[in-house]
């Protein structure tokens, strides 16, 4: 061990992952894709096996004072399936590992598993194993998911080409805005436990935070349309961060238009009420679990009638950078903020 000490926050999550991966190389012929995408790819002969893992920690990723256990179980599976979707693949199996403190009862664990079961049914995946240990610092849920991908249809972060169209599904910023409301209502409740939280007006964005869905529906529809994106990633850390991942790995620049960003009215209205800019929430908020992908211009024509796929910009030369044209037609340079867990 050297005497030097570098704070993790200085490197950031992605810098740290880069540093870890520097010392590892791929040695097995079956390892088709390692660290750096939404999931790894393992050559299984006529198809790829797709593998990804995501961990949720109490106090970091969820707050049990407003996250019902059933929803948490569902979300733990959905966010993992989302990474499989981002490879244009189909999820098949999950393992679920739990760290439990004695604060949790058998009934609580059963409730968590009701949500896990609902997600397994909904995404047609089998729970095939896991691990259970005690925890001294709250609830830990770690999920690993496997899936399969057709070799000629698998989509990485690295295939975007200049002039491709940048697409995003659903709407953005809602999960972040929902979280702001849940945290506000928690403070109100802590100050006065007789106050009932007023969430009706915020039903959509609260649901976006508490019960995200992986967009497997889009993956099936892209197949029906005969469209294979040139690159794809799921929006877990915020649009800006995901655009940067595609840009870096595809060695291209990204140009998006603020007025094309899909933002729900409830996200706008709540942003206005809380004095949070809805565009900023879309770019940097995260947890929307929508799909961001690029397609050729010819494939864009096939998707034009799809109500839930939005064309937000174009891929440009790397030298032109990652930029957004604002509603006022100004050009701003995008910052890859995303979430830095270590700051
Ligand atoms: P996502 O947001 O899609 O889940 P992450 O940003 O968590 O992806 O991870 C990016 C890549 O880095 C993935 O390939 C992931 O497997 C890898 N990765 C993350 N943490 C580690 C780690 N501690 N050791 C090795 N690889 C890691
Ligand atoms: Mg991802």
mmCIF file of C-alpha atoms and ligand atoms in Angstrom:
data_model
loop_
_atom_site.group_PDB
_atom_site.id
_atom_site.type_symbol
_atom_site.label_atom_id
_atom_site.label_comp_id
_atom_site.label_asym_id
_atom_site.label_seq_id
_atom_site.Cartn_x
_atom_site.Cartn_y
_atom_site.Cartn_z
ATOM 1 C CA UNK A 1 0.000 0.000 0.000
ATOM 2 C CA UNK A 2 1.348 3.397 -0.883
ATOM 3 C CA UNK A 3 1.106 6.361 1.461
ATOM 4 C CA UNK A 4 -0.992 8.238 -1.097
ATOM 5 C CA UNK A 5 -4.664 8.619 -0.521
ATOM 6 C CA UNK A 6 -7.026 9.707 -3.285
ATOM 7 C CA UNK A 7 -10.617 10.455 -2.376
ATOM 8 C CA UNK A 8 -13.061 8.359 -4.450
ATOM 9 C CA UNK A 9 -15.125 11.504 -5.012
ATOM 10 C CA UNK A 10 -12.207 12.981 -6.943
ATOM 11 C CA UNK A 11 -12.283 10.160 -9.506
ATOM 12 C CA UNK A 12 -16.058 9.781 -9.533
ATOM 13 C CA UNK A 13 -17.919 6.532 -10.114
ATOM 14 C CA UNK A 14 -16.938 6.240 -13.767
ATOM 15 C CA UNK A 15 -13.313 7.204 -13.178
ATOM 16 C CA UNK A 16 -13.124 4.558 -10.476
ATOM 17 C CA UNK A 17 -14.591 1.889 -12.772
ATOM 18 C CA UNK A 18 -12.054 2.860 -15.472
ATOM 19 C CA UNK A 19 -9.265 2.517 -12.932
ATOM 20 C CA UNK A 20 -10.472 -0.919 -11.822
ATOM 21 C CA UNK A 21 -10.793 -2.190 -15.398
ATOM 22 C CA UNK A 22 -7.272 -0.999 -16.372
ATOM 23 C CA UNK A 23 -5.741 -3.944 -14.555
ATOM 24 C CA UNK A 24 -7.926 -6.624 -16.083
ATOM 25 C CA UNK A 25 -7.867 -8.031 -19.568
ATOM 26 C CA UNK A 26 -10.134 -10.559 -21.205
ATOM 27 C CA UNK A 27 -8.532 -14.003 -21.418
ATOM 28 C CA UNK A 28 -11.422 -16.335 -22.158
ATOM 29 C CA UNK A 29 -12.501 -16.643 -25.746
ATOM 30 C CA UNK A 30 -16.158 -16.818 -24.663
ATOM 31 C CA UNK A 31 -16.026 -13.331 -23.098
ATOM 32 C CA UNK A 32 -17.319 -11.264 -25.998
ATOM 33 C CA UNK A 33 -17.758 -7.969 -24.090
ATOM 34 C CA UNK A 34 -16.535 -7.068 -20.603
ATOM 35 C CA UNK A 35 -16.705 -3.965 -18.418
ATOM 36 C CA UNK A 36 -18.109 -0.806 -19.930
ATOM 37 C CA UNK A 37 -21.581 -1.447 -21.270
ATOM 38 C CA UNK A 38 -25.010 -1.964 -19.687
ATOM 39 C CA UNK A 39 -24.311 -5.687 -19.606
ATOM 40 C CA UNK A 40 -21.522 -8.102 -20.468
ATOM 41 C CA UNK A 41 -21.795 -10.529 -23.382
ATOM 42 C CA UNK A 42 -20.786 -14.156 -23.252
ATOM 43 C CA UNK A 43 -20.507 -16.135 -26.452
ATOM 44 C CA UNK A 44 -22.864 -19.104 -26.143
ATOM 45 C CA UNK A 45 -22.519 -20.445 -29.668
ATOM 46 C CA UNK A 46 -25.546 -19.388 -31.680
ATOM 47 C CA UNK A 47 -26.414 -16.517 -29.295
ATOM 48 C CA UNK A 48 -24.942 -14.310 -26.600
ATOM 49 C CA UNK A 49 -25.678 -14.757 -22.914
ATOM 50 C CA UNK A 50 -26.131 -11.279 -21.454
ATOM 51 C CA UNK A 51 -25.170 -10.593 -17.826
ATOM 52 C CA UNK A 52 -25.597 -7.586 -15.567
ATOM 53 C CA UNK A 53 -25.801 -6.766 -11.866
ATOM 54 C CA UNK A 54 -27.105 -3.817 -9.840
ATOM 55 C CA UNK A 55 -27.214 -3.225 -6.115
ATOM 56 C CA UNK A 56 -29.657 -1.095 -4.107
ATOM 57 C CA UNK A 57 -28.706 0.199 -0.654
ATOM 58 C CA UNK A 58 -31.023 1.595 1.973
ATOM 59 C CA UNK A 59 -30.300 5.267 2.579
ATOM 60 C CA UNK A 60 -28.518 5.601 -0.778
ATOM 61 C CA UNK A 61 -30.961 4.258 -3.362
ATOM 62 C CA UNK A 62 -34.154 4.043 -1.356
ATOM 63 C CA UNK A 63 -35.776 5.381 1.782
ATOM 64 C CA UNK A 64 -38.130 2.892 3.444
ATOM 65 C CA UNK A 65 -40.123 5.693 5.025
ATOM 66 C CA UNK A 66 -41.786 6.262 1.661
ATOM 67 C CA UNK A 67 -40.759 3.249 -0.416
ATOM 68 C CA UNK A 68 -43.155 0.346 0.223
ATOM 69 C CA UNK A 69 -41.241 -2.966 0.341
ATOM 70 C CA UNK A 70 -43.342 -4.445 -2.420
ATOM 71 C CA UNK A 71 -42.445 -1.582 -4.750
ATOM 72 C CA UNK A 72 -38.797 -1.899 -3.753
ATOM 73 C CA UNK A 73 -38.788 -5.575 -4.727
ATOM 74 C CA UNK A 74 -40.346 -4.724 -8.073
ATOM 75 C CA UNK A 75 -37.883 -1.900 -8.690
ATOM 76 C CA UNK A 76 -34.843 -4.048 -7.848
ATOM 77 C CA UNK A 77 -35.810 -6.433 -10.653
ATOM 78 C CA UNK A 78 -36.964 -3.727 -13.098
ATOM 79 C CA UNK A 79 -33.691 -1.748 -12.942
ATOM 80 C CA UNK A 80 -31.722 -4.910 -13.702
ATOM 81 C CA UNK A 81 -34.016 -5.938 -16.564
ATOM 82 C CA UNK A 82 -33.572 -2.411 -17.922
ATOM 83 C CA UNK A 83 -29.846 -3.072 -18.474
ATOM 84 C CA UNK A 84 -30.710 -6.234 -20.433
ATOM 85 C CA UNK A 85 -33.213 -4.244 -22.520
ATOM 86 C CA UNK A 86 -30.437 -1.720 -23.227
ATOM 87 C CA UNK A 87 -28.521 -4.488 -25.055
ATOM 88 C CA UNK A 88 -31.607 -5.251 -27.196
ATOM 89 C CA UNK A 89 -31.762 -8.577 -25.368
ATOM 90 C CA UNK A 90 -34.389 -10.635 -23.532
ATOM 91 C CA UNK A 91 -34.048 -11.280 -19.771
ATOM 92 C CA UNK A 92 -34.368 -14.874 -18.600
ATOM 93 C CA UNK A 93 -33.104 -15.433 -15.039
ATOM 94 C CA UNK A 94 -32.343 -13.442 -11.883
ATOM 95 C CA UNK A 95 -30.580 -14.116 -8.610
ATOM 96 C CA UNK A 96 -31.442 -11.968 -5.582
ATOM 97 C CA UNK A 97 -29.050 -11.432 -2.660
ATOM 98 C CA UNK A 98 -30.191 -9.766 0.542
ATOM 99 C CA UNK A 99 -28.469 -8.151 3.506
ATOM 100 C CA UNK A 100 -31.064 -7.959 6.281
ATOM 101 C CA UNK A 101 -30.884 -6.373 9.708
ATOM 102 C CA UNK A 102 -32.990 -7.667 12.623
ATOM 103 C CA UNK A 103 -35.281 -4.686 12.011
ATOM 104 C CA UNK A 104 -36.951 -6.793 9.292
ATOM 105 C CA UNK A 105 -39.578 -9.410 10.058
ATOM 106 C CA UNK A 106 -40.446 -12.488 8.029
ATOM 107 C CA UNK A 107 -43.589 -10.637 6.939
ATOM 108 C CA UNK A 108 -41.469 -7.729 5.674
ATOM 109 C CA UNK A 109 -39.294 -10.087 3.627
ATOM 110 C CA UNK A 110 -42.447 -11.731 2.265
ATOM 111 C CA UNK A 111 -43.712 -8.344 1.190
ATOM 112 C CA UNK A 112 -40.433 -7.572 -0.570
ATOM 113 C CA UNK A 113 -40.724 -10.890 -2.407
ATOM 114 C CA UNK A 114 -44.302 -10.157 -3.448
ATOM 115 C CA UNK A 115 -42.854 -7.275 -5.465
ATOM 116 C CA UNK A 116 -40.000 -9.415 -6.775
ATOM 117 C CA UNK A 117 -42.545 -12.049 -7.843
ATOM 118 C CA UNK A 118 -44.735 -9.481 -9.601
ATOM 119 C CA UNK A 119 -41.704 -8.210 -11.554
ATOM 120 C CA UNK A 120 -40.556 -11.756 -12.400
ATOM 121 C CA UNK A 121 -44.054 -12.493 -13.750
ATOM 122 C CA UNK A 122 -44.254 -9.239 -15.644
ATOM 123 C CA UNK A 123 -40.822 -9.557 -17.325
ATOM 124 C CA UNK A 124 -41.079 -13.361 -17.633
ATOM 125 C CA UNK A 125 -37.878 -14.070 -15.717
ATOM 126 C CA UNK A 126 -37.158 -16.952 -13.332
ATOM 127 C CA UNK A 127 -35.746 -16.404 -9.867
ATOM 128 C CA UNK A 128 -33.036 -19.069 -9.726
ATOM 129 C CA UNK A 129 -30.979 -18.284 -6.620
ATOM 130 C CA UNK A 130 -29.344 -15.709 -4.422
ATOM 131 C CA UNK A 131 -27.796 -15.253 -1.008
ATOM 132 C CA UNK A 132 -29.095 -14.145 2.398
ATOM 133 C CA UNK A 133 -26.909 -12.564 5.057
ATOM 134 C CA UNK A 134 -27.318 -10.281 8.025
ATOM 135 C CA UNK A 135 -26.541 -6.609 7.691
ATOM 136 C CA UNK A 136 -25.625 -4.016 10.299
ATOM 137 C CA UNK A 137 -26.386 -1.057 8.117
ATOM 138 C CA UNK A 138 -29.859 -1.418 6.742
ATOM 139 C CA UNK A 139 -31.270 -3.307 3.805
ATOM 140 C CA UNK A 140 -29.087 -4.300 0.862
ATOM 141 C CA UNK A 141 -30.534 -5.854 -2.298
ATOM 142 C CA UNK A 142 -28.207 -7.074 -5.000
ATOM 143 C CA UNK A 143 -29.668 -8.546 -8.168
ATOM 144 C CA UNK A 144 -27.916 -10.285 -11.032
ATOM 145 C CA UNK A 145 -29.791 -10.819 -14.256
ATOM 146 C CA UNK A 146 -29.014 -12.938 -17.284
ATOM 147 C CA UNK A 147 -30.624 -12.857 -20.679
ATOM 148 C CA UNK A 148 -30.092 -13.866 -24.257
ATOM 149 C CA UNK A 149 -29.375 -11.774 -27.334
ATOM 150 C CA UNK A 150 -29.348 -12.616 -31.013
ATOM 151 C CA UNK A 151 -25.821 -12.163 -32.309
ATOM 152 C CA UNK A 152 -26.988 -10.044 -35.223
ATOM 153 C CA UNK A 153 -29.280 -7.849 -33.107
ATOM 154 C CA UNK A 154 -27.241 -7.129 -29.968
ATOM 155 C CA UNK A 155 -26.740 -3.384 -29.402
ATOM 156 C CA UNK A 156 -23.786 -1.817 -27.579
ATOM 157 C CA UNK A 157 -23.036 1.742 -26.525
ATOM 158 C CA UNK A 158 -20.354 1.912 -29.170
ATOM 159 C CA UNK A 159 -22.120 1.780 -32.543
ATOM 160 C CA UNK A 160 -23.514 5.301 -33.058
ATOM 161 C CA UNK A 161 -22.642 6.808 -36.473
ATOM 162 C CA UNK A 162 -22.536 10.439 -37.587
ATOM 163 C CA UNK A 163 -25.983 11.598 -38.851
ATOM 164 C CA UNK A 164 -27.841 8.891 -36.901
ATOM 165 C CA UNK A 165 -30.958 10.128 -35.141
ATOM 166 C CA UNK A 166 -30.960 10.217 -31.321
ATOM 167 C CA UNK A 167 -34.135 8.683 -29.854
ATOM 168 C CA UNK A 168 -35.491 8.458 -26.329
ATOM 169 C CA UNK A 169 -38.572 6.608 -25.085
ATOM 170 C CA UNK A 170 -41.286 7.735 -22.665
ATOM 171 C CA UNK A 171 -40.610 10.911 -20.737
ATOM 172 C CA UNK A 172 -37.751 12.215 -18.634
ATOM 173 C CA UNK A 173 -37.208 13.948 -15.309
ATOM 174 C CA UNK A 174 -40.358 12.550 -13.691
ATOM 175 C CA UNK A 175 -38.648 10.108 -11.315
ATOM 176 C CA UNK A 176 -36.391 12.871 -9.976
ATOM 177 C CA UNK A 177 -39.285 15.268 -9.525
ATOM 178 C CA UNK A 178 -41.297 12.509 -7.810
ATOM 179 C CA UNK A 179 -38.437 11.979 -5.381
ATOM 180 C CA UNK A 180 -38.388 15.694 -4.507
ATOM 181 C CA UNK A 181 -42.099 15.495 -3.637
ATOM 182 C CA UNK A 182 -41.676 12.325 -1.552
ATOM 183 C CA UNK A 183 -38.818 13.919 0.371
ATOM 184 C CA UNK A 184 -40.789 17.090 0.939
ATOM 185 C CA UNK A 185 -43.806 15.167 2.230
ATOM 186 C CA UNK A 186 -41.529 13.145 4.506
ATOM 187 C CA UNK A 187 -40.253 16.357 6.094
ATOM 188 C CA UNK A 188 -43.816 17.613 6.521
ATOM 189 C CA UNK A 189 -44.770 14.316 8.172
ATOM 190 C CA UNK A 190 -41.718 14.341 10.469
ATOM 191 C CA UNK A 191 -42.596 17.863 11.584
ATOM 192 C CA UNK A 192 -46.226 16.947 12.162
ATOM 193 C CA UNK A 193 -47.123 13.218 12.191
ATOM 194 C CA UNK A 194 -50.849 14.041 12.029
ATOM 195 C CA UNK A 195 -50.433 15.494 8.560
ATOM 196 C CA UNK A 196 -51.414 13.064 5.814
ATOM 197 C CA UNK A 197 -49.190 13.318 2.736
ATOM 198 C CA UNK A 198 -50.940 15.028 -0.187
ATOM 199 C CA UNK A 199 -49.792 13.025 -3.165
ATOM 200 C CA UNK A 200 -52.847 12.848 -5.475
ATOM 201 C CA UNK A 201 -51.723 15.775 -7.580
ATOM 202 C CA UNK A 202 -48.335 14.103 -8.072
ATOM 203 C CA UNK A 203 -49.519 10.555 -8.790
ATOM 204 C CA UNK A 204 -47.652 10.134 -12.085
ATOM 205 C CA UNK A 205 -44.229 11.384 -10.974
ATOM 206 C CA UNK A 206 -44.428 9.572 -7.630
ATOM 207 C CA UNK A 207 -45.150 6.370 -9.520
ATOM 208 C CA UNK A 208 -42.185 7.096 -11.813
ATOM 209 C CA UNK A 209 -39.969 7.106 -8.706
ATOM 210 C CA UNK A 210 -41.562 4.208 -6.840
ATOM 211 C CA UNK A 211 -42.491 1.843 -9.653
ATOM 212 C CA UNK A 212 -40.265 2.242 -12.705
ATOM 213 C CA UNK A 213 -40.703 -0.188 -15.586
ATOM 214 C CA UNK A 214 -37.981 -1.589 -17.828
ATOM 215 C CA UNK A 215 -38.938 -0.822 -21.436
ATOM 216 C CA UNK A 216 -39.065 -4.402 -22.697
ATOM 217 C CA UNK A 217 -42.203 -3.367 -24.610
ATOM 218 C CA UNK A 218 -40.005 -1.109 -26.770
ATOM 219 C CA UNK A 219 -37.497 -3.914 -27.379
ATOM 220 C CA UNK A 220 -40.283 -6.144 -28.717
ATOM 221 C CA UNK A 221 -41.680 -3.315 -30.844
ATOM 222 C CA UNK A 222 -38.290 -2.448 -32.361
ATOM 223 C CA UNK A 223 -38.086 -6.064 -33.459
ATOM 224 C CA UNK A 224 -41.575 -5.878 -34.993
ATOM 225 C CA UNK A 225 -40.572 -2.704 -36.864
ATOM 226 C CA UNK A 226 -37.414 -4.441 -38.104
ATOM 227 C CA UNK A 227 -35.228 -1.799 -36.465
ATOM 228 C CA UNK A 228 -31.888 -2.536 -34.784
ATOM 229 C CA UNK A 229 -30.522 0.606 -33.080
ATOM 230 C CA UNK A 230 -26.888 1.453 -33.807
ATOM 231 C CA UNK A 231 -26.242 2.131 -30.095
ATOM 232 C CA UNK A 232 -28.321 2.000 -26.922
ATOM 233 C CA UNK A 233 -28.178 2.646 -23.151
ATOM 234 C CA UNK A 234 -30.830 2.899 -20.448
ATOM 235 C CA UNK A 235 -31.406 6.201 -18.661
ATOM 236 C CA UNK A 236 -30.456 5.405 -15.079
ATOM 237 C CA UNK A 237 -28.209 8.379 -14.264
ATOM 238 C CA UNK A 238 -29.838 11.128 -16.343
ATOM 239 C CA UNK A 239 -29.890 11.860 -20.073
ATOM 240 C CA UNK A 240 -26.679 13.941 -20.112
ATOM 241 C CA UNK A 241 -24.601 11.221 -18.506
ATOM 242 C CA UNK A 242 -26.003 8.570 -20.883
ATOM 243 C CA UNK A 243 -25.356 10.765 -23.946
ATOM 244 C CA UNK A 244 -21.742 11.022 -22.772
ATOM 245 C CA UNK A 245 -21.410 7.256 -22.468
ATOM 246 C CA UNK A 246 -22.611 6.767 -26.059
ATOM 247 C CA UNK A 247 -20.458 9.637 -27.288
ATOM 248 C CA UNK A 248 -17.328 8.330 -25.580
ATOM 249 C CA UNK A 249 -17.739 4.736 -26.646
ATOM 250 C CA UNK A 250 -18.893 5.504 -30.190
ATOM 251 C CA UNK A 251 -16.316 8.302 -30.613
ATOM 252 C CA UNK A 252 -18.914 10.760 -31.857
ATOM 253 C CA UNK A 253 -20.537 13.998 -30.683
ATOM 254 C CA UNK A 254 -24.195 14.342 -29.676
ATOM 255 C CA UNK A 255 -26.458 17.282 -30.502
ATOM 256 C CA UNK A 256 -29.863 17.465 -28.842
ATOM 257 C CA UNK A 257 -32.660 20.034 -28.903
ATOM 258 C CA UNK A 258 -34.195 21.196 -25.643
ATOM 259 C CA UNK A 259 -37.634 21.657 -27.207
ATOM 260 C CA UNK A 260 -37.640 18.005 -28.305
ATOM 261 C CA UNK A 261 -37.076 16.570 -24.812
ATOM 262 C CA UNK A 262 -40.136 14.550 -23.752
ATOM 263 C CA UNK A 263 -41.255 15.946 -20.412
ATOM 264 C CA UNK A 264 -44.628 15.154 -18.824
ATOM 265 C CA UNK A 265 -46.899 18.048 -17.821
ATOM 266 C CA UNK A 266 -46.822 16.919 -14.188
ATOM 267 C CA UNK A 267 -43.001 17.074 -14.244
ATOM 268 C CA UNK A 268 -43.159 20.634 -15.631
ATOM 269 C CA UNK A 269 -45.829 21.786 -13.199
ATOM 270 C CA UNK A 270 -44.051 20.302 -10.188
ATOM 271 C CA UNK A 271 -40.766 21.803 -11.346
ATOM 272 C CA UNK A 272 -42.463 25.189 -11.496
ATOM 273 C CA UNK A 273 -43.839 24.702 -7.993
ATOM 274 C CA UNK A 274 -40.495 23.547 -6.544
ATOM 275 C CA UNK A 275 -38.383 25.962 -8.569
ATOM 276 C CA UNK A 276 -36.529 23.141 -10.329
ATOM 277 C CA UNK A 277 -35.948 23.472 -14.058
ATOM 278 C CA UNK A 278 -37.600 20.510 -15.837
ATOM 279 C CA UNK A 279 -34.831 20.379 -18.471
ATOM 280 C CA UNK A 280 -32.201 20.124 -15.729
ATOM 281 C CA UNK A 281 -34.226 17.339 -14.078
ATOM 282 C CA UNK A 282 -34.300 15.465 -17.419
ATOM 283 C CA UNK A 283 -30.589 15.922 -18.076
ATOM 284 C CA UNK A 284 -29.283 15.221 -14.595
ATOM 285 C CA UNK A 285 -32.072 13.642 -12.553
ATOM 286 C CA UNK A 286 -31.870 9.973 -13.436
ATOM 287 C CA UNK A 287 -33.881 6.868 -12.555
ATOM 288 C CA UNK A 288 -36.258 7.252 -15.485
ATOM 289 C CA UNK A 289 -35.220 3.835 -16.862
ATOM 290 C CA UNK A 290 -36.191 4.865 -20.367
ATOM 291 C CA UNK A 291 -34.103 3.813 -23.380
ATOM 292 C CA UNK A 292 -31.782 6.197 -25.200
ATOM 293 C CA UNK A 293 -30.720 4.915 -28.621
ATOM 294 C CA UNK A 294 -29.523 5.954 -32.046
ATOM 295 C CA UNK A 295 -30.907 4.767 -35.380
ATOM 296 C CA UNK A 296 -30.051 5.382 -39.024
ATOM 297 C CA UNK A 297 -32.177 7.967 -40.857
ATOM 298 C CA UNK A 298 -33.846 5.150 -42.840
ATOM 299 C CA UNK A 299 -34.837 3.363 -39.624
ATOM 300 C CA UNK A 300 -36.129 6.612 -38.130
ATOM 301 C CA UNK A 301 -38.779 6.670 -40.877
ATOM 302 C CA UNK A 302 -40.061 3.289 -39.636
ATOM 303 C CA UNK A 303 -40.450 4.619 -36.089
ATOM 304 C CA UNK A 304 -42.117 7.927 -36.932
ATOM 305 C CA UNK A 305 -45.619 6.802 -36.014
ATOM 306 C CA UNK A 306 -44.601 5.386 -32.625
ATOM 307 C CA UNK A 307 -46.186 7.605 -29.977
ATOM 308 C CA UNK A 308 -43.655 6.767 -27.279
ATOM 309 C CA UNK A 309 -40.385 7.148 -29.216
ATOM 310 C CA UNK A 310 -39.118 10.721 -29.469
ATOM 311 C CA UNK A 311 -36.442 12.076 -31.799
ATOM 312 C CA UNK A 312 -34.363 14.478 -29.753
ATOM 313 C CA UNK A 313 -31.288 15.157 -31.861
ATOM 314 C CA UNK A 314 -28.564 13.931 -34.200
ATOM 315 C CA UNK A 315 -25.167 12.323 -33.900
ATOM 316 C CA UNK A 316 -22.370 14.596 -35.092
ATOM 317 C CA UNK A 317 -18.599 14.493 -35.432
ATOM 318 C CA UNK A 318 -16.646 13.963 -32.226
ATOM 319 C CA UNK A 319 -14.940 17.354 -32.639
ATOM 320 C CA UNK A 320 -18.351 19.101 -32.556
ATOM 321 C CA UNK A 321 -18.785 17.853 -28.962
ATOM 322 C CA UNK A 322 -21.908 17.176 -26.924
ATOM 323 C CA UNK A 323 -24.254 20.112 -27.145
ATOM 324 C CA UNK A 324 -27.858 21.147 -26.600
ATOM 325 C CA UNK A 325 -29.708 23.772 -28.628
ATOM 326 C CA UNK A 326 -31.879 25.553 -26.078
ATOM 327 C CA UNK A 327 -35.444 26.766 -26.597
ATOM 328 C CA UNK A 328 -33.916 30.221 -27.094
ATOM 329 C CA UNK A 329 -31.734 28.743 -29.871
ATOM 330 C CA UNK A 330 -28.549 29.127 -27.874
ATOM 331 C CA UNK A 331 -25.930 26.418 -28.041
ATOM 332 C CA UNK A 332 -24.855 25.057 -24.629
ATOM 333 C CA UNK A 333 -22.185 22.481 -23.933
ATOM 334 C CA UNK A 334 -23.606 19.475 -22.082
ATOM 335 C CA UNK A 335 -22.005 18.476 -18.801
ATOM 336 C CA UNK A 336 -21.939 14.771 -17.920
ATOM 337 C CA UNK A 337 -23.228 15.264 -14.418
ATOM 338 C CA UNK A 338 -25.375 12.252 -13.807
ATOM 339 C CA UNK A 339 -25.197 11.049 -10.260
ATOM 340 C CA UNK A 340 -21.885 10.983 -8.514
ATOM 341 C CA UNK A 341 -22.587 8.763 -5.517
ATOM 342 C CA UNK A 342 -19.289 9.678 -3.944
ATOM 343 C CA UNK A 343 -19.695 13.437 -3.767
HETATM 344 P P1 LIG B 1 -25.327 0.777 -15.434
HETATM 345 O O1 LIG B 1 -25.600 2.190 -14.991
HETATM 346 O O2 LIG B 1 -25.770 0.487 -16.824
HETATM 347 O O3 LIG B 1 -25.795 -0.277 -14.429
HETATM 348 P P2 LIG B 1 -22.729 1.124 -14.409
HETATM 349 O O4 LIG B 1 -22.456 2.566 -14.646
HETATM 350 O O5 LIG B 1 -23.163 0.676 -13.070
HETATM 351 O O6 LIG B 1 -23.750 0.622 -15.514
HETATM 352 O O7 LIG B 1 -21.461 0.283 -14.795
HETATM 353 C C1 LIG B 1 -20.764 0.516 -16.004
HETATM 354 C C2 LIG B 1 -19.889 -0.682 -16.300
HETATM 355 O O8 LIG B 1 -18.916 -0.853 -15.264
HETATM 356 C C3 LIG B 1 -20.623 -1.986 -16.373
HETATM 357 O O9 LIG B 1 -20.009 -2.766 -17.395
HETATM 358 C C4 LIG B 1 -20.397 -2.610 -15.016
HETATM 359 O O10 LIG B 1 -20.482 -4.008 -15.056
HETATM 360 C C5 LIG B 1 -18.994 -2.156 -14.687
HETATM 361 N N1 LIG B 1 -18.714 -2.053 -13.248
HETATM 362 C C6 LIG B 1 -19.339 -1.267 -12.326
HETATM 363 N N2 LIG B 1 -18.797 -1.406 -11.105
HETATM 364 C C7 LIG B 1 -17.801 -2.311 -11.231
HETATM 365 C C8 LIG B 1 -16.853 -2.895 -10.328
HETATM 366 N N3 LIG B 1 -16.849 -2.561 -9.044
HETATM 367 N N4 LIG B 1 -15.966 -3.811 -10.815
HETATM 368 C C9 LIG B 1 -15.988 -4.142 -12.115
HETATM 369 N N5 LIG B 1 -16.838 -3.628 -13.026
HETATM 370 C C10 LIG B 1 -17.735 -2.727 -12.597
HETATM 371 MG MG1 LIG B 2 -27.543 0.833 -17.744
#
